[in-house]
Amino acid sequence: TSAAAAAAAARTAARTPAKSVEATKAADDAVPLGKVFAAMLAGVATVSGFTFAAETATASDVPPFDPAGQRYDQGTFSGRFFRMLLACDPRLLTYTEDDARRAGEMVANYRDLIANPPAGVENIHRALWEAQRISGASLHPDSGDVIPAPFRMSGYVPFNGPICVAMVASKTTPALLFWSWVNQSQNALVNYFNRNASSEMSNE
């Protein structure tokens, strides 16, 4: 009897790791968190690297700062590409609200800063374009409210990108439905937090 019980226990122990592995694999198939995390890291590193290279490469020929204008010529493909690339820079998420508001103050006082550049600033026009990019990435242009990080353009790669990967990588219907719901919810909130807030909304 003891020998039979020991053999049964051994068989159960042998099956347990296999079941555990199968359960882990099934969970990964349903919600591919590993692929999602890998996609986030790869996307953030790639876009951050390209935006740093693009901004640095064009730093020497920035146009005079104009708060109503654009740093890059929007009449060319490269100008439009660089504009959107720099807007999606994940590094913009590292700036605090205080940083963004200080950058906004620089933009508001751009005439004084151009006339009297601060000590240590080699190119005041480049500094002002960057200040506008930092403040515009975090603060709503109409209300001045802080836009939550997941709903900014700079948050697209680390937040929405992995969600899209999860939808594609999902292998079960419930998982696909879940990630589709997350994607649509995130898109709706992006539209809400970046809405035109210059006039009151009405249901009339």
mmCIF file with all atom_site columns, C-alpha atoms in Angstrom:
data_model
loop_
_atom_site.group_PDB
_atom_site.id
_atom_site.type_symbol
_atom_site.label_atom_id
_atom_site.label_alt_id
_atom_site.label_comp_id
_atom_site.label_asym_id
_atom_site.label_entity_id
_atom_site.label_seq_id
_atom_site.pdbx_PDB_ins_code
_atom_site.Cartn_x
_atom_site.Cartn_y
_atom_site.Cartn_z
_atom_site.occupancy
_atom_site.B_iso_or_equiv
_atom_site.pdbx_formal_charge
_atom_site.auth_seq_id
_atom_site.auth_comp_id
_atom_site.auth_asym_id
_atom_site.auth_atom_id
_atom_site.pdbx_PDB_model_num
ATOM 1   C CA . THR A 1 1   ? 0.000   0.000  0.000   1.00 0.00 ? 1   THR A CA 1
ATOM 2   C CA . SER A 1 2   ? 2.823   2.352  0.893   1.00 0.00 ? 2   SER A CA 1
ATOM 3   C CA . ALA A 1 3   ? 4.589   1.575  -2.369  1.00 0.00 ? 3   ALA A CA 1
ATOM 4   C CA . ALA A 1 4   ? 1.411   2.216  -4.370  1.00 0.00 ? 4   ALA A CA 1
ATOM 5   C CA . ALA A 1 5   ? 0.823   5.515  -2.599  1.00 0.00 ? 5   ALA A CA 1
ATOM 6   C CA . ALA A 1 6   ? 4.399   6.582  -3.230  1.00 0.00 ? 6   ALA A CA 1
ATOM 7   C CA . ALA A 1 7   ? 4.097   5.702  -6.919  1.00 0.00 ? 7   ALA A CA 1
ATOM 8   C CA . ALA A 1 8   ? 0.847   7.679  -7.215  1.00 0.00 ? 8   ALA A CA 1
ATOM 9   C CA . ALA A 1 9   ? 2.445   10.666 -5.534  1.00 0.00 ? 9   ALA A CA 1
ATOM 10  C CA . ALA A 1 10  ? 5.404   10.460 -7.904  1.00 0.00 ? 10  ALA A CA 1
ATOM 11  C CA . ARG A 1 11  ? 3.103   10.381 -10.943 1.00 0.00 ? 11  ARG A CA 1
ATOM 12  C CA . THR A 1 12  ? 1.191   13.429 -9.631  1.00 0.00 ? 12  THR A CA 1
ATOM 13  C CA . ALA A 1 13  ? 4.417   15.341 -9.038  1.00 0.00 ? 13  ALA A CA 1
ATOM 14  C CA . ALA A 1 14  ? 5.615   14.471 -12.543 1.00 0.00 ? 14  ALA A CA 1
ATOM 15  C CA . ARG A 1 15  ? 2.395   15.786 -14.097 1.00 0.00 ? 15  ARG A CA 1
ATOM 16  C CA . THR A 1 16  ? 2.311   19.022 -12.075 1.00 0.00 ? 16  THR A CA 1
ATOM 17  C CA . PRO A 1 17  ? 5.217   20.820 -13.849 1.00 0.00 ? 17  PRO A CA 1
ATOM 18  C CA . ALA A 1 18  ? 3.734   19.917 -17.234 1.00 0.00 ? 18  ALA A CA 1
ATOM 19  C CA . LYS A 1 19  ? 0.364   21.326 -16.235 1.00 0.00 ? 19  LYS A CA 1
ATOM 20  C CA . SER A 1 20  ? 2.055   24.433 -14.870 1.00 0.00 ? 20  SER A CA 1
ATOM 21  C CA . VAL A 1 21  ? 3.922   24.954 -18.145 1.00 0.00 ? 21  VAL A CA 1
ATOM 22  C CA . GLU A 1 22  ? 0.730   24.434 -20.138 1.00 0.00 ? 22  GLU A CA 1
ATOM 23  C CA . ALA A 1 23  ? -1.148  26.920 -17.950 1.00 0.00 ? 23  ALA A CA 1
ATOM 24  C CA . THR A 1 24  ? 1.610   29.502 -18.349 1.00 0.00 ? 24  THR A CA 1
ATOM 25  C CA . LYS A 1 25  ? 1.654   29.015 -22.119 1.00 0.00 ? 25  LYS A CA 1
ATOM 26  C CA . ALA A 1 26  ? -2.133  29.337 -22.307 1.00 0.00 ? 26  ALA A CA 1
ATOM 27  C CA . ALA A 1 27  ? -2.035  32.547 -20.276 1.00 0.00 ? 27  ALA A CA 1
ATOM 28  C CA . ASP A 1 28  ? 0.696   33.957 -22.530 1.00 0.00 ? 28  ASP A CA 1
ATOM 29  C CA . ASP A 1 29  ? -1.342  33.066 -25.618 1.00 0.00 ? 29  ASP A CA 1
ATOM 30  C CA . ALA A 1 30  ? -4.423  34.786 -24.199 1.00 0.00 ? 30  ALA A CA 1
ATOM 31  C CA . VAL A 1 31  ? -2.654  37.932 -22.955 1.00 0.00 ? 31  VAL A CA 1
ATOM 32  C CA . PRO A 1 32  ? 0.822   38.149 -24.580 1.00 0.00 ? 32  PRO A CA 1
ATOM 33  C CA . LEU A 1 33  ? 2.352   40.376 -21.930 1.00 0.00 ? 33  LEU A CA 1
ATOM 34  C CA . GLY A 1 34  ? 5.906   39.402 -22.834 1.00 0.00 ? 34  GLY A CA 1
ATOM 35  C CA . LYS A 1 35  ? 5.457   40.487 -26.442 1.00 0.00 ? 35  LYS A CA 1
ATOM 36  C CA . VAL A 1 36  ? 3.695   43.649 -25.342 1.00 0.00 ? 36  VAL A CA 1
ATOM 37  C CA . PHE A 1 37  ? 6.533   44.632 -23.011 1.00 0.00 ? 37  PHE A CA 1
ATOM 38  C CA . ALA A 1 38  ? 9.171   43.826 -25.630 1.00 0.00 ? 38  ALA A CA 1
ATOM 39  C CA . ALA A 1 39  ? 7.313   45.918 -28.209 1.00 0.00 ? 39  ALA A CA 1
ATOM 40  C CA . MET A 1 40  ? 7.125   48.858 -25.806 1.00 0.00 ? 40  MET A CA 1
ATOM 41  C CA . LEU A 1 41  ? 10.860  48.784 -25.092 1.00 0.00 ? 41  LEU A CA 1
ATOM 42  C CA . ALA A 1 42  ? 11.783  48.397 -28.754 1.00 0.00 ? 42  ALA A CA 1
ATOM 43  C CA . GLY A 1 43  ? 9.413   51.156 -29.849 1.00 0.00 ? 43  GLY A CA 1
ATOM 44  C CA . VAL A 1 44  ? 10.546  53.627 -27.199 1.00 0.00 ? 44  VAL A CA 1
ATOM 45  C CA . ALA A 1 45  ? 14.231  52.998 -27.914 1.00 0.00 ? 45  ALA A CA 1
ATOM 46  C CA . THR A 1 46  ? 13.789  53.273 -31.687 1.00 0.00 ? 46  THR A CA 1
ATOM 47  C CA . VAL A 1 47  ? 11.670  56.419 -31.758 1.00 0.00 ? 47  VAL A CA 1
ATOM 48  C CA . SER A 1 48  ? 13.725  58.131 -29.031 1.00 0.00 ? 48  SER A CA 1
ATOM 49  C CA . GLY A 1 49  ? 16.913  57.429 -30.964 1.00 0.00 ? 49  GLY A CA 1
ATOM 50  C CA . PHE A 1 50  ? 15.518  58.715 -34.251 1.00 0.00 ? 50  PHE A CA 1
ATOM 51  C CA . THR A 1 51  ? 14.069  61.869 -32.698 1.00 0.00 ? 51  THR A CA 1
ATOM 52  C CA . PHE A 1 52  ? 17.347  62.660 -30.946 1.00 0.00 ? 52  PHE A CA 1
ATOM 53  C CA . ALA A 1 53  ? 19.248  62.183 -34.207 1.00 0.00 ? 53  ALA A CA 1
ATOM 54  C CA . ALA A 1 54  ? 16.754  64.268 -36.204 1.00 0.00 ? 54  ALA A CA 1
ATOM 55  C CA . GLU A 1 55  ? 16.684  67.155 -33.740 1.00 0.00 ? 55  GLU A CA 1
ATOM 56  C CA . THR A 1 56  ? 20.463  67.199 -33.388 1.00 0.00 ? 56  THR A CA 1
ATOM 57  C CA . ALA A 1 57  ? 21.072  66.980 -37.143 1.00 0.00 ? 57  ALA A CA 1
ATOM 58  C CA . THR A 1 58  ? 18.814  69.976 -37.838 1.00 0.00 ? 58  THR A CA 1
ATOM 59  C CA . ALA A 1 59  ? 19.911  72.074 -34.837 1.00 0.00 ? 59  ALA A CA 1
ATOM 60  C CA . SER A 1 60  ? 22.359  74.226 -36.774 1.00 0.00 ? 60  SER A CA 1
ATOM 61  C CA . ASP A 1 61  ? 19.853  75.588 -39.294 1.00 0.00 ? 61  ASP A CA 1
ATOM 62  C CA . VAL A 1 62  ? 16.722  76.251 -37.232 1.00 0.00 ? 62  VAL A CA 1
ATOM 63  C CA . PRO A 1 63  ? 14.633  79.169 -38.506 1.00 0.00 ? 63  PRO A CA 1
ATOM 64  C CA . PRO A 1 64  ? 13.957  82.237 -36.331 1.00 0.00 ? 64  PRO A CA 1
ATOM 65  C CA . PHE A 1 65  ? 11.447  81.336 -33.657 1.00 0.00 ? 65  PHE A CA 1
ATOM 66  C CA . ASP A 1 66  ? 7.813   82.151 -34.387 1.00 0.00 ? 66  ASP A CA 1
ATOM 67  C CA . PRO A 1 67  ? 5.192   80.856 -31.911 1.00 0.00 ? 67  PRO A CA 1
ATOM 68  C CA . ALA A 1 68  ? 2.611   80.739 -34.696 1.00 0.00 ? 68  ALA A CA 1
ATOM 69  C CA . GLY A 1 69  ? 4.943   78.973 -37.130 1.00 0.00 ? 69  GLY A CA 1
ATOM 70  C CA . GLN A 1 70  ? 6.688   75.642 -37.505 1.00 0.00 ? 70  GLN A CA 1
ATOM 71  C CA . ARG A 1 71  ? 10.322  74.700 -37.056 1.00 0.00 ? 71  ARG A CA 1
ATOM 72  C CA . TYR A 1 72  ? 10.261  72.552 -40.198 1.00 0.00 ? 72  TYR A CA 1
ATOM 73  C CA . ASP A 1 73  ? 8.979   73.481 -43.643 1.00 0.00 ? 73  ASP A CA 1
ATOM 74  C CA . GLN A 1 74  ? 5.499   71.952 -43.876 1.00 0.00 ? 74  GLN A CA 1
ATOM 75  C CA . GLY A 1 75  ? 5.562   72.257 -47.664 1.00 0.00 ? 75  GLY A CA 1
ATOM 76  C CA . THR A 1 76  ? 7.972   69.316 -47.876 1.00 0.00 ? 76  THR A CA 1
ATOM 77  C CA . PHE A 1 77  ? 7.612   65.658 -46.943 1.00 0.00 ? 77  PHE A CA 1
ATOM 78  C CA . SER A 1 78  ? 10.746  65.730 -44.799 1.00 0.00 ? 78  SER A CA 1
ATOM 79  C CA . GLY A 1 79  ? 9.473   68.776 -42.896 1.00 0.00 ? 79  GLY A CA 1
ATOM 80  C CA . ARG A 1 80  ? 6.143   67.122 -42.141 1.00 0.00 ? 80  ARG A CA 1
ATOM 81  C CA . PHE A 1 81  ? 7.907   63.880 -41.209 1.00 0.00 ? 81  PHE A CA 1
ATOM 82  C CA . PHE A 1 82  ? 10.284  65.597 -38.773 1.00 0.00 ? 82  PHE A CA 1
ATOM 83  C CA . ARG A 1 83  ? 7.415   67.514 -37.196 1.00 0.00 ? 83  ARG A CA 1
ATOM 84  C CA . MET A 1 84  ? 5.423   64.365 -36.452 1.00 0.00 ? 84  MET A CA 1
ATOM 85  C CA . LEU A 1 85  ? 8.526   62.421 -35.426 1.00 0.00 ? 85  LEU A CA 1
ATOM 86  C CA . LEU A 1 86  ? 9.500   65.003 -32.814 1.00 0.00 ? 86  LEU A CA 1
ATOM 87  C CA . ALA A 1 87  ? 5.894   65.221 -31.573 1.00 0.00 ? 87  ALA A CA 1
ATOM 88  C CA . CYS A 1 88  ? 5.922   61.454 -30.889 1.00 0.00 ? 88  CYS A CA 1
ATOM 89  C CA . ASP A 1 89  ? 9.204   61.569 -28.958 1.00 0.00 ? 89  ASP A CA 1
ATOM 90  C CA . PRO A 1 90  ? 8.702   59.412 -25.801 1.00 0.00 ? 90  PRO A CA 1
ATOM 91  C CA . ARG A 1 91  ? 11.398  61.421 -24.003 1.00 0.00 ? 91  ARG A CA 1
ATOM 92  C CA . LEU A 1 92  ? 8.892   64.261 -23.722 1.00 0.00 ? 92  LEU A CA 1
ATOM 93  C CA . LEU A 1 93  ? 7.118   62.166 -21.088 1.00 0.00 ? 93  LEU A CA 1
ATOM 94  C CA . THR A 1 94  ? 10.062  62.633 -18.732 1.00 0.00 ? 94  THR A CA 1
ATOM 95  C CA . TYR A 1 95  ? 9.373   66.357 -18.257 1.00 0.00 ? 95  TYR A CA 1
ATOM 96  C CA . THR A 1 96  ? 7.354   67.347 -15.206 1.00 0.00 ? 96  THR A CA 1
ATOM 97  C CA . GLU A 1 97  ? 4.453   69.773 -15.092 1.00 0.00 ? 97  GLU A CA 1
ATOM 98  C CA . ASP A 1 98  ? 6.798   72.429 -13.696 1.00 0.00 ? 98  ASP A CA 1
ATOM 99  C CA . ASP A 1 99  ? 9.193   71.856 -16.599 1.00 0.00 ? 99  ASP A CA 1
ATOM 100 C CA . ALA A 1 100 ? 6.350   72.226 -19.094 1.00 0.00 ? 100 ALA A CA 1
ATOM 101 C CA . ARG A 1 101 ? 5.057   75.428 -17.511 1.00 0.00 ? 101 ARG A CA 1
ATOM 102 C CA . ARG A 1 102 ? 8.549   76.939 -17.393 1.00 0.00 ? 102 ARG A CA 1
ATOM 103 C CA . ALA A 1 103 ? 8.924   76.091 -21.072 1.00 0.00 ? 103 ALA A CA 1
ATOM 104 C CA . GLY A 1 104 ? 5.560   77.761 -21.720 1.00 0.00 ? 104 GLY A CA 1
ATOM 105 C CA . GLU A 1 105 ? 6.773   80.894 -19.959 1.00 0.00 ? 105 GLU A CA 1
ATOM 106 C CA . MET A 1 106 ? 9.831   80.934 -22.213 1.00 0.00 ? 106 MET A CA 1
ATOM 107 C CA . VAL A 1 107 ? 7.594   80.823 -25.272 1.00 0.00 ? 107 VAL A CA 1
ATOM 108 C CA . ALA A 1 108 ? 5.386   83.598 -23.872 1.00 0.00 ? 108 ALA A CA 1
ATOM 109 C CA . ASN A 1 109 ? 8.458   85.794 -23.297 1.00 0.00 ? 109 ASN A CA 1
ATOM 110 C CA . TYR A 1 110 ? 10.203  84.885 -26.542 1.00 0.00 ? 110 TYR A CA 1
ATOM 111 C CA . ARG A 1 111 ? 10.712  88.492 -27.685 1.00 0.00 ? 111 ARG A CA 1
ATOM 112 C CA . ASP A 1 112 ? 12.637  89.405 -24.536 1.00 0.00 ? 112 ASP A CA 1
ATOM 113 C CA . LEU A 1 113 ? 14.669  86.205 -24.704 1.00 0.00 ? 113 LEU A CA 1
ATOM 114 C CA . ILE A 1 114 ? 15.613  86.784 -28.343 1.00 0.00 ? 114 ILE A CA 1
ATOM 115 C CA . ALA A 1 115 ? 16.654  90.348 -27.540 1.00 0.00 ? 115 ALA A CA 1
ATOM 116 C CA . ASN A 1 116 ? 18.577  89.279 -24.431 1.00 0.00 ? 116 ASN A CA 1
ATOM 117 C CA . PRO A 1 117 ? 19.519  85.589 -24.620 1.00 0.00 ? 117 PRO A CA 1
ATOM 118 C CA . PRO A 1 118 ? 20.287  83.988 -21.244 1.00 0.00 ? 118 PRO A CA 1
ATOM 119 C CA . ALA A 1 119 ? 23.917  83.291 -20.455 1.00 0.00 ? 119 ALA A CA 1
ATOM 120 C CA . GLY A 1 120 ? 25.064  79.887 -21.648 1.00 0.00 ? 120 GLY A CA 1
ATOM 121 C CA . VAL A 1 121 ? 22.424  79.539 -24.385 1.00 0.00 ? 121 VAL A CA 1
ATOM 122 C CA . GLU A 1 122 ? 24.257  79.191 -27.709 1.00 0.00 ? 122 GLU A CA 1
ATOM 123 C CA . ASN A 1 123 ? 21.203  79.218 -29.976 1.00 0.00 ? 123 ASN A CA 1
ATOM 124 C CA . ILE A 1 124 ? 18.175  80.928 -28.453 1.00 0.00 ? 124 ILE A CA 1
ATOM 125 C CA . HIS A 1 125 ? 15.962  80.067 -31.439 1.00 0.00 ? 125 HIS A CA 1
ATOM 126 C CA . ARG A 1 126 ? 16.655  76.346 -31.025 1.00 0.00 ? 126 ARG A CA 1
ATOM 127 C CA . ALA A 1 127 ? 16.015  76.656 -27.284 1.00 0.00 ? 127 ALA A CA 1
ATOM 128 C CA . LEU A 1 128 ? 12.667  78.355 -27.948 1.00 0.00 ? 128 LEU A CA 1
ATOM 129 C CA . TRP A 1 129 ? 11.576  75.734 -30.498 1.00 0.00 ? 129 TRP A CA 1
ATOM 130 C CA . GLU A 1 130 ? 12.414  73.042 -27.950 1.00 0.00 ? 130 GLU A CA 1
ATOM 131 C CA . ALA A 1 131 ? 10.556  74.929 -25.208 1.00 0.00 ? 131 ALA A CA 1
ATOM 132 C CA . GLN A 1 132 ? 7.499   75.096 -27.436 1.00 0.00 ? 132 GLN A CA 1
ATOM 133 C CA . ARG A 1 133 ? 7.783   71.362 -28.128 1.00 0.00 ? 133 ARG A CA 1
ATOM 134 C CA . ILE A 1 134 ? 8.045   70.537 -24.410 1.00 0.00 ? 134 ILE A CA 1
ATOM 135 C CA . SER A 1 135 ? 5.124   72.729 -23.340 1.00 0.00 ? 135 SER A CA 1
ATOM 136 C CA . GLY A 1 136 ? 2.953   71.739 -26.302 1.00 0.00 ? 136 GLY A CA 1
ATOM 137 C CA . ALA A 1 137 ? 3.471   68.043 -25.587 1.00 0.00 ? 137 ALA A CA 1
ATOM 138 C CA . SER A 1 138 ? 2.134   68.287 -22.026 1.00 0.00 ? 138 SER A CA 1
ATOM 139 C CA . LEU A 1 139 ? -0.250  71.254 -21.822 1.00 0.00 ? 139 LEU A CA 1
ATOM 140 C CA . HIS A 1 140 ? -3.551  71.667 -23.631 1.00 0.00 ? 140 HIS A CA 1
ATOM 141 C CA . PRO A 1 141 ? -3.257  74.686 -25.975 1.00 0.00 ? 141 PRO A CA 1
ATOM 142 C CA . ASP A 1 142 ? -6.709  76.056 -25.060 1.00 0.00 ? 142 ASP A CA 1
ATOM 143 C CA . SER A 1 143 ? -7.149  75.315 -21.360 1.00 0.00 ? 143 SER A CA 1
ATOM 144 C CA . GLY A 1 144 ? -3.529  75.009 -20.233 1.00 0.00 ? 144 GLY A CA 1
ATOM 145 C CA . ASP A 1 145 ? -4.447  71.818 -18.355 1.00 0.00 ? 145 ASP A CA 1
ATOM 146 C CA . VAL A 1 146 ? -1.951  68.982 -18.144 1.00 0.00 ? 146 VAL A CA 1
ATOM 147 C CA . ILE A 1 147 ? -2.762  66.158 -20.574 1.00 0.00 ? 147 ILE A CA 1
ATOM 148 C CA . PRO A 1 148 ? -2.308  62.734 -18.890 1.00 0.00 ? 148 PRO A CA 1
ATOM 149 C CA . ALA A 1 149 ? 0.755   60.946 -20.264 1.00 0.00 ? 149 ALA A CA 1
ATOM 150 C CA . PRO A 1 150 ? -1.050  58.001 -21.954 1.00 0.00 ? 150 PRO A CA 1
ATOM 151 C CA . PHE A 1 151 ? -3.170  60.413 -24.019 1.00 0.00 ? 151 PHE A CA 1
ATOM 152 C CA . ARG A 1 152 ? -0.431  62.634 -25.454 1.00 0.00 ? 152 ARG A CA 1
ATOM 153 C CA . MET A 1 153 ? 1.140   62.270 -28.878 1.00 0.00 ? 153 MET A CA 1
ATOM 154 C CA . SER A 1 154 ? 4.421   61.551 -27.100 1.00 0.00 ? 154 SER A CA 1
ATOM 155 C CA . GLY A 1 155 ? 2.659   58.711 -25.285 1.00 0.00 ? 155 GLY A CA 1
ATOM 156 C CA . TYR A 1 156 ? 1.552   56.940 -28.462 1.00 0.00 ? 156 TYR A CA 1
ATOM 157 C CA . VAL A 1 157 ? 4.566   54.631 -28.774 1.00 0.00 ? 157 VAL A CA 1
ATOM 158 C CA . PRO A 1 158 ? 4.867   53.449 -25.139 1.00 0.00 ? 158 PRO A CA 1
ATOM 159 C CA . PHE A 1 159 ? 1.104   53.211 -24.525 1.00 0.00 ? 159 PHE A CA 1
ATOM 160 C CA . ASN A 1 160 ? -0.877  52.641 -27.722 1.00 0.00 ? 160 ASN A CA 1
ATOM 161 C CA . GLY A 1 161 ? 1.844   50.778 -29.629 1.00 0.00 ? 161 GLY A CA 1
ATOM 162 C CA . PRO A 1 162 ? 1.942   47.804 -27.240 1.00 0.00 ? 162 PRO A CA 1
ATOM 163 C CA . ILE A 1 163 ? -1.861  47.642 -27.240 1.00 0.00 ? 163 ILE A CA 1
ATOM 164 C CA . CYS A 1 164 ? -1.798  47.235 -31.024 1.00 0.00 ? 164 CYS A CA 1
ATOM 165 C CA . VAL A 1 165 ? 0.827   44.509 -30.707 1.00 0.00 ? 165 VAL A CA 1
ATOM 166 C CA . ALA A 1 166 ? -1.335  42.739 -28.124 1.00 0.00 ? 166 ALA A CA 1
ATOM 167 C CA . MET A 1 167 ? -4.319  42.784 -30.497 1.00 0.00 ? 167 MET A CA 1
ATOM 168 C CA . VAL A 1 168 ? -2.273  41.252 -33.306 1.00 0.00 ? 168 VAL A CA 1
ATOM 169 C CA . ALA A 1 169 ? -0.574  38.695 -31.051 1.00 0.00 ? 169 ALA A CA 1
ATOM 170 C CA . SER A 1 170 ? -3.733  37.554 -29.236 1.00 0.00 ? 170 SER A CA 1
ATOM 171 C CA . LYS A 1 171 ? -4.704  33.980 -30.124 1.00 0.00 ? 171 LYS A CA 1
ATOM 172 C CA . THR A 1 172 ? -8.075  33.703 -28.387 1.00 0.00 ? 172 THR A CA 1
ATOM 173 C CA . THR A 1 173 ? -11.322 35.543 -29.048 1.00 0.00 ? 173 THR A CA 1
ATOM 174 C CA . PRO A 1 174 ? -11.731 36.857 -25.476 1.00 0.00 ? 174 PRO A CA 1
ATOM 175 C CA . ALA A 1 175 ? -8.187  38.244 -25.526 1.00 0.00 ? 175 ALA A CA 1
ATOM 176 C CA . LEU A 1 176 ? -8.731  39.888 -28.916 1.00 0.00 ? 176 LEU A CA 1
ATOM 177 C CA . LEU A 1 177 ? -11.988 41.453 -27.727 1.00 0.00 ? 177 LEU A CA 1
ATOM 178 C CA . PHE A 1 178 ? -10.344 42.684 -24.544 1.00 0.00 ? 178 PHE A CA 1
ATOM 179 C CA . TRP A 1 179 ? -7.421  44.360 -26.307 1.00 0.00 ? 179 TRP A CA 1
ATOM 180 C CA . SER A 1 180 ? -9.735  45.839 -28.941 1.00 0.00 ? 180 SER A CA 1
ATOM 181 C CA . TRP A 1 181 ? -11.807 47.383 -26.144 1.00 0.00 ? 181 TRP A CA 1
ATOM 182 C CA . VAL A 1 182 ? -8.642  48.738 -24.492 1.00 0.00 ? 182 VAL A CA 1
ATOM 183 C CA . ASN A 1 183 ? -7.514  50.206 -27.834 1.00 0.00 ? 183 ASN A CA 1
ATOM 184 C CA . GLN A 1 184 ? -10.818 51.921 -28.560 1.00 0.00 ? 184 GLN A CA 1
ATOM 185 C CA . SER A 1 185 ? -11.038 53.237 -24.994 1.00 0.00 ? 185 SER A CA 1
ATOM 186 C CA . GLN A 1 186 ? -7.537  54.670 -25.237 1.00 0.00 ? 186 GLN A CA 1
ATOM 187 C CA . ASN A 1 187 ? -8.306  56.290 -28.606 1.00 0.00 ? 187 ASN A CA 1
ATOM 188 C CA . ALA A 1 188 ? -11.491 57.835 -27.219 1.00 0.00 ? 188 ALA A CA 1
ATOM 189 C CA . LEU A 1 189 ? -9.590  59.311 -24.283 1.00 0.00 ? 189 LEU A CA 1
ATOM 190 C CA . VAL A 1 190 ? -6.891  60.678 -26.606 1.00 0.00 ? 190 VAL A CA 1
ATOM 191 C CA . ASN A 1 191 ? -9.607  62.482 -28.564 1.00 0.00 ? 191 ASN A CA 1
ATOM 192 C CA . TYR A 1 192 ? -11.214 63.760 -25.371 1.00 0.00 ? 192 TYR A CA 1
ATOM 193 C CA . PHE A 1 193 ? -8.084  65.143 -23.732 1.00 0.00 ? 193 PHE A CA 1
ATOM 194 C CA . ASN A 1 194 ? -6.945  66.758 -27.007 1.00 0.00 ? 194 ASN A CA 1
ATOM 195 C CA . ARG A 1 195 ? -10.347 68.167 -27.947 1.00 0.00 ? 195 ARG A CA 1
ATOM 196 C CA . ASN A 1 196 ? -11.018 71.780 -28.895 1.00 0.00 ? 196 ASN A CA 1
ATOM 197 C CA . ALA A 1 197 ? -11.578 73.391 -25.503 1.00 0.00 ? 197 ALA A CA 1
ATOM 198 C CA . SER A 1 198 ? -11.854 76.987 -26.701 1.00 0.00 ? 198 SER A CA 1
ATOM 199 C CA . SER A 1 199 ? -15.659 76.852 -26.509 1.00 0.00 ? 199 SER A CA 1
ATOM 200 C CA . GLU A 1 200 ? -18.103 75.139 -24.142 1.00 0.00 ? 200 GLU A CA 1
ATOM 201 C CA . MET A 1 201 ? -19.595 71.826 -25.239 1.00 0.00 ? 201 MET A CA 1
ATOM 202 C CA . SER A 1 202 ? -23.363 71.643 -25.595 1.00 0.00 ? 202 SER A CA 1
ATOM 203 C CA . ASN A 1 203 ? -25.887 68.923 -26.350 1.00 0.00 ? 203 ASN A CA 1
ATOM 204 C CA . GLU A 1 204 ? -28.275 71.396 -27.957 1.00 0.00 ? 204 GLU A CA 1
#
